[in-house]
CSV table of C-alpha atoms in Angstrom, one decimal:
chain,number,residue,atom,x,y,z
A,1338,MET,CA,67.4,98.3,78.4
A,1339,ILE,CA,65.5,96.6,81.6
A,1340,PRO,CA,67.6,95.3,85.0
A,1341,ALA,CA,66.1,92.7,86.2
A,1342,ARG,CA,66.2,89.9,89.2
A,1343,ASP,CA,63.9,87.9,90.1
A,1344,GLU,CA,61.2,89.7,88.7
A,1345,ALA,CA,59.4,87.2,86.4
A,1346,ALA,CA,56.3,87.9,87.8
A,1347,THR,CA,55.8,91.3,86.7
A,1348,VAL,CA,59.2,91.8,83.6
A,1349,GLY,CA,56.9,90.5,80.9
A,1350,ALA,CA,54.0,92.7,81.2
A,1351,VAL,CA,56.8,95.6,81.0
A,1352,VAL,CA,57.8,93.9,78.2
A,1353,ALA,CA,54.9,93.8,76.5
A,1354,GLY,CA,53.9,97.5,77.4
A,1355,VAL,CA,57.3,99.1,76.3
A,1356,ARG,CA,56.8,97.5,72.9
A,1357,GLU,CA,53.5,99.1,72.2
A,1358,ALA,CA,54.5,102.2,73.2
A,1359,LEU,CA,57.6,102.6,71.6
A,1360,GLY,CA,57.7,99.7,68.7
A,1361,CYS,CA,61.6,99.4,69.7
A,1362,ALA,CA,64.7,96.8,70.8
A,1363,VAL,CA,64.2,96.0,74.3
A,1364,LEU,CA,66.9,94.6,76.6
A,1365,VAL,CA,66.5,92.3,79.1
A,1366,VAL,CA,69.5,92.2,82.1
A,1367,ASP,CA,69.0,88.8,83.6
A,1368,ASP,CA,70.9,89.9,87.3
A,1369,ALA,CA,71.3,86.2,87.6
A,1370,SER,CA,67.9,85.7,89.0
A,1371,ARG,CA,66.7,82.6,90.7
A,1372,ASP,CA,63.4,83.0,89.0
A,1373,ARG,CA,62.4,82.5,85.3
A,1374,THR,CA,62.8,86.5,84.8
A,1375,GLY,CA,65.1,85.4,81.2
A,1376,GLN,CA,62.2,83.3,80.0
A,1377,ALA,CA,59.9,85.4,81.0
A,1378,ALA,CA,61.4,88.7,79.0
A,1379,ARG,CA,62.4,86.4,75.9
A,1380,ALA,CA,58.6,85.1,76.1
A,1381,ALA,CA,56.7,88.5,76.1
A,1382,GLY,CA,59.9,89.6,72.7
A,1383,ALA,CA,62.2,90.9,74.4
A,1384,GLU,CA,66.5,90.0,74.1
A,1385,SER,CA,67.8,88.8,77.1
A,1386,LEU,CA,71.1,88.6,78.7
A,1387,ARG,CA,72.0,86.8,81.8
A,1388,LEU,CA,74.8,87.9,84.6
A,1389,THR,CA,76.5,84.6,85.8
A,1390,PHE,CA,76.4,86.3,89.3
A,1391,GLY,CA,74.5,89.1,90.4
A,1392,LEU,CA,76.2,92.5,90.0
A,1393,GLY,CA,73.5,94.9,91.3
A,1394,ALA,CA,71.0,97.3,90.0
A,1395,TRP,CA,74.1,99.9,87.9
A,1396,GLY,CA,76.2,97.0,87.0
A,1397,ALA,CA,73.6,95.3,85.2
A,1398,THR,CA,72.5,98.5,84.0
A,1399,GLN,CA,75.9,99.5,82.5
A,1400,THR,CA,76.2,96.0,81.2
A,1401,GLY,CA,73.3,97.2,79.0
A,1402,ILE,CA,74.3,100.5,78.5
A,1403,ARG,CA,77.2,99.0,76.2
A,1404,TYR,CA,76.0,96.1,75.5
A,1405,ALA,CA,73.2,98.9,73.0
A,1406,ARG,CA,76.7,100.6,72.1
A,1407,ARG,CA,78.1,98.0,70.9
A,1408,ASN,CA,75.1,96.9,68.8
A,1409,GLY,CA,74.9,100.9,67.6
A,1410,TYR,CA,72.3,102.4,69.1
A,1411,ALA,CA,72.5,106.3,69.5
A,1412,GLY,CA,70.2,106.4,72.7
A,1413,VAL,CA,68.7,103.8,75.9
A,1414,ILE,CA,66.2,104.4,78.1
A,1415,THR,CA,66.6,102.2,81.7
A,1416,LEU,CA,62.8,101.8,83.4
A,1417,ASP,CA,62.2,98.9,86.3
A,1418,ALA,CA,60.8,95.8,85.8
A,1419,ASP,CA,58.9,95.5,88.6
A,1420,GLY,CA,55.8,97.4,86.9
A,1421,GLN,CA,56.1,101.1,88.4
A,1422,HIS,CA,56.5,102.8,85.4
A,1423,GLU,CA,53.4,103.4,83.2
A,1424,PRO,CA,55.4,102.2,79.4
A,1425,ALA,CA,53.2,105.2,77.9
A,1426,SER,CA,54.3,107.5,80.0
A,1427,LEU,CA,58.2,106.8,77.9
A,1428,PRO,CA,56.9,109.7,75.0
A,1429,ALA,CA,57.6,112.0,77.6
A,1430,LEU,CA,61.3,111.7,78.0
A,1431,PHE,CA,62.0,112.5,73.8
A,1432,GLU,CA,59.7,115.3,74.1
A,1433,ALA,CA,61.7,117.1,77.4
A,1434,GLN,CA,65.2,115.4,75.5
A,1435,GLN,CA,64.0,117.8,72.6
A,1436,ARG,CA,63.1,121.0,74.4
A,1437,THR,CA,65.9,121.1,76.3
A,1438,ALA,CA,68.4,119.2,74.3
A,1439,ALA,CA,69.5,117.8,77.5
A,1440,ASN,CA,71.7,114.5,77.1
A,1441,ILE,CA,69.9,112.9,80.2
A,1442,VAL,CA,66.2,113.0,81.3
A,1443,ILE,CA,64.4,111.9,84.3
A,1444,GLY,CA,61.1,110.7,84.7
A,1445,THR,CA,60.1,111.6,88.4
A,1446,CYS,CA,56.8,111.5,90.6
A,1447,ILE,CA,57.2,113.9,93.3
A,1448,ASP,CA,53.7,112.8,94.7
A,1449,ARG,CA,55.6,109.2,95.3
A,1450,LEU,CA,58.2,110.6,97.6
A,1451,SER,CA,58.1,109.9,101.3
A,1452,ARG,CA,58.8,111.6,104.2
A,1453,ALA,CA,62.1,109.8,104.2
A,1454,LYS,CA,62.6,110.3,100.8
A,1455,ARG,CA,62.8,114.1,101.2
A,1456,VAL,CA,64.8,114.2,104.2
A,1457,ALA,CA,66.8,112.0,101.9
A,1458,TRP,CA,67.5,114.7,98.4
A,1459,LEU,CA,67.0,117.9,100.8
A,1460,TYR,CA,70.8,116.0,102.8
A,1461,LEU,CA,71.3,115.3,98.9
A,1462,ARG,CA,70.7,118.5,96.6
A,1463,ALA,CA,72.9,120.5,99.8
A,1464,LEU,CA,75.9,118.1,99.2
A,1465,THR,CA,76.2,117.3,95.7
A,1466,GLY,CA,74.8,120.4,93.9
A,1467,LEU,CA,72.8,118.9,91.7
A,1468,ARG,CA,68.9,120.4,92.2
A,1469,LEU,CA,67.2,117.8,91.2
A,1470,ALA,CA,63.6,116.2,92.4
A,1471,ASP,CA,64.4,112.3,92.2
A,1472,PHE,CA,67.6,111.0,92.5
A,1473,THR,CA,67.3,107.4,92.7
A,1474,SER,CA,64.5,107.2,89.5
A,1475,GLY,CA,64.7,104.9,87.5
A,1476,LEU,CA,63.4,105.9,84.6
A,1477,ARG,CA,66.0,108.0,82.6
A,1478,LEU,CA,67.0,108.6,78.9
A,1479,TYR,CA,70.1,108.9,78.0
A,1480,ASP,CA,71.9,109.7,75.1
A,1481,ALA,CA,75.1,108.9,73.1
A,1482,ARG,CA,77.3,111.2,75.1
A,1483,ALA,CA,75.9,109.9,78.2
A,1484,MET,CA,76.0,106.4,77.7
A,1485,ALA,CA,80.0,106.5,76.3
A,1486,ILE,CA,80.5,107.9,79.8
A,1487,LEU,CA,78.5,105.6,81.8
A,1488,ALA,CA,79.5,102.4,79.6
A,1489,GLY,CA,84.0,103.4,81.0
A,1490,PRO,CA,85.6,102.5,83.2
A,1491,GLU,CA,85.3,105.3,85.6
A,1492,ALA,CA,81.9,104.1,85.9
A,1493,SER,CA,82.1,100.6,86.5
A,1494,LEU,CA,82.8,100.5,90.3
A,1495,LEU,CA,79.6,102.9,91.7
A,1496,ASP,CA,77.7,100.6,94.1
A,1497,TYR,CA,74.3,103.1,93.3
A,1498,GLN,CA,73.1,104.0,89.8
A,1499,ASP,CA,71.7,107.2,91.6
A,1500,VAL,CA,74.0,109.7,92.2
A,1501,GLY,CA,77.1,108.4,91.6
A,1502,VAL,CA,76.5,108.0,88.1
A,1503,LEU,CA,74.7,111.8,88.1
A,1504,MET,CA,77.5,113.2,90.0
A,1505,LEU,CA,80.2,111.8,87.6
A,1506,LEU,CA,77.3,112.8,84.3
A,1507,ALA,CA,77.2,116.4,85.8
A,1508,LYS,CA,81.4,116.4,86.2
A,1509,ASN,CA,81.9,116.0,82.3
A,1510,GLY,CA,79.6,118.5,81.1
A,1511,LEU,CA,76.7,116.6,81.0
A,1512,ARG,CA,73.0,118.6,80.4
A,1513,ILE,CA,70.3,116.6,83.1
A,1514,GLU,CA,66.6,117.9,83.0
A,1515,GLU,CA,63.7,116.0,84.5
A,1516,THR,CA,60.0,115.4,83.2
A,1517,PRO,CA,56.7,114.5,85.7
A,1518,VAL,CA,56.0,111.3,84.9
A,1519,PRO,CA,53.2,108.4,87.2
A,1520,MET,CA,54.3,106.6,88.7
A,1521,LEU,CA,52.0,103.0,90.0
A,1522,PRO,CA,52.7,101.7,93.4
A,1523,ARG,CA,54.9,98.2,93.6
A,1524,ARG,CA,53.8,95.0,91.7
A,1525,GLU,CA,56.2,93.2,94.5
A,1526,GLY,CA,58.6,93.6,97.1
A,1527,HIS,CA,60.4,96.0,99.0
A,1528,SER,CA,62.8,99.6,97.7
A,1529,ARG,CA,65.6,98.2,97.5
A,1530,VAL,CA,67.0,102.2,99.2
A,1531,PHE,CA,64.3,102.8,101.6
A,1532,ALA,CA,62.8,99.6,103.2
A,1533,SER,CA,64.0,100.7,106.6
A,1534,TRP,CA,65.5,103.6,108.7
A,1535,PRO,CA,68.3,102.0,109.5
A,1536,VAL,CA,68.9,101.1,105.2
A,1537,VAL,CA,68.3,104.2,104.5
A,1538,ALA,CA,70.6,105.4,106.9
A,1539,ARG,CA,73.2,103.3,105.3
A,1540,TYR,CA,72.6,104.6,101.5
A,1541,MET,CA,73.5,108.0,103.4
A,1542,MET,CA,76.5,106.8,104.5
A,1543,HIS,CA,77.5,105.7,101.7
A,1544,THR,CA,76.2,108.6,99.2
A,1545,THR,CA,78.5,111.2,101.8
A,1546,VAL,CA,81.4,109.3,101.4
A,1547,LEU,CA,81.2,109.1,97.6
A,1548,CYS,CA,80.3,113.0,97.1
A,1549,LEU,CA,83.2,113.5,99.6
A,1550,ALA,CA,86.0,111.5,97.8
A,1551,GLN,CA,84.5,113.3,94.6
A,1552,ILE,CA,85.1,116.7,95.6
A,1553,ASP,CA,88.3,115.9,97.1
A,1554,ALA,CA,89.6,113.8,93.9
A,1555,GLY,CA,88.8,117.3,92.2
A,1556,ARG,CA,90.7,119.0,94.9
A,1557,ARG,CA,94.1,117.1,93.7
A,1558,LYS,CA,93.2,117.5,90.6
A,1559,GLU,CA,93.6,121.3,90.3
A,1560,LYS,CA,96.3,121.7,92.6
A,1561,PRO,CA,99.0,120.6,90.6
A,1562,LEU,CA,97.5,123.7,87.8
A,1563,GLN,CA,97.6,125.7,90.5
A,1564,GLU,CA,101.7,125.3,91.6
A,1565,ARG,CA,102.3,125.7,88.5
A,1566,CYS,CA,100.5,129.1,87.6
A,1567,THR,CA,102.7,129.9,91.5
A,1568,ALA,CA,106.0,129.3,89.7
A,1569,CYS,CA,105.3,130.4,86.7
């Protein structure tokens, strides 16, 4: 499943690569593109869903997950439409899942981490407790349990598909693993999160608020139980 916005230049090659590597059904969720992203995806053999207005990376991804569940798929691999992820590496996600019994497998490439990302990940590991090497990789395998959680309303209002999604899955007791994969340089455009230091700062601020809100929600959820125990 490939969320895409204005990726007509690359999405066709990505779709073709996935079909060659896995021979599976491919869905492109066209996030209200202004170019011919949907047409390029269909020409390469993918199913294409077009959103009438842009929902962002996570909104498009959640749409694809809901589509997959509705159509009886037991799992879904997500990858970016910009050509960074090599389709030939996709079988490595299934191998890691079989080896670890993980509900979610993330394809990571440590070599691609910039200085900004390394600083951000140190902070996020300390804040969230998630011991992950890469929080923003869009190359992921979700099993049926993960799909059920991510298709639900609790996952609908997340601004970013990375930290919020991972915290939600971890909170529900799902196992998250990573496996190393090669990644190519971005062919078009720039990183959504790490385009500049001000963008990084805004991302980190939003993520910090999200994490603190999750922590506070957990404490408030536990309080009534503690009060009942005290009363007993």
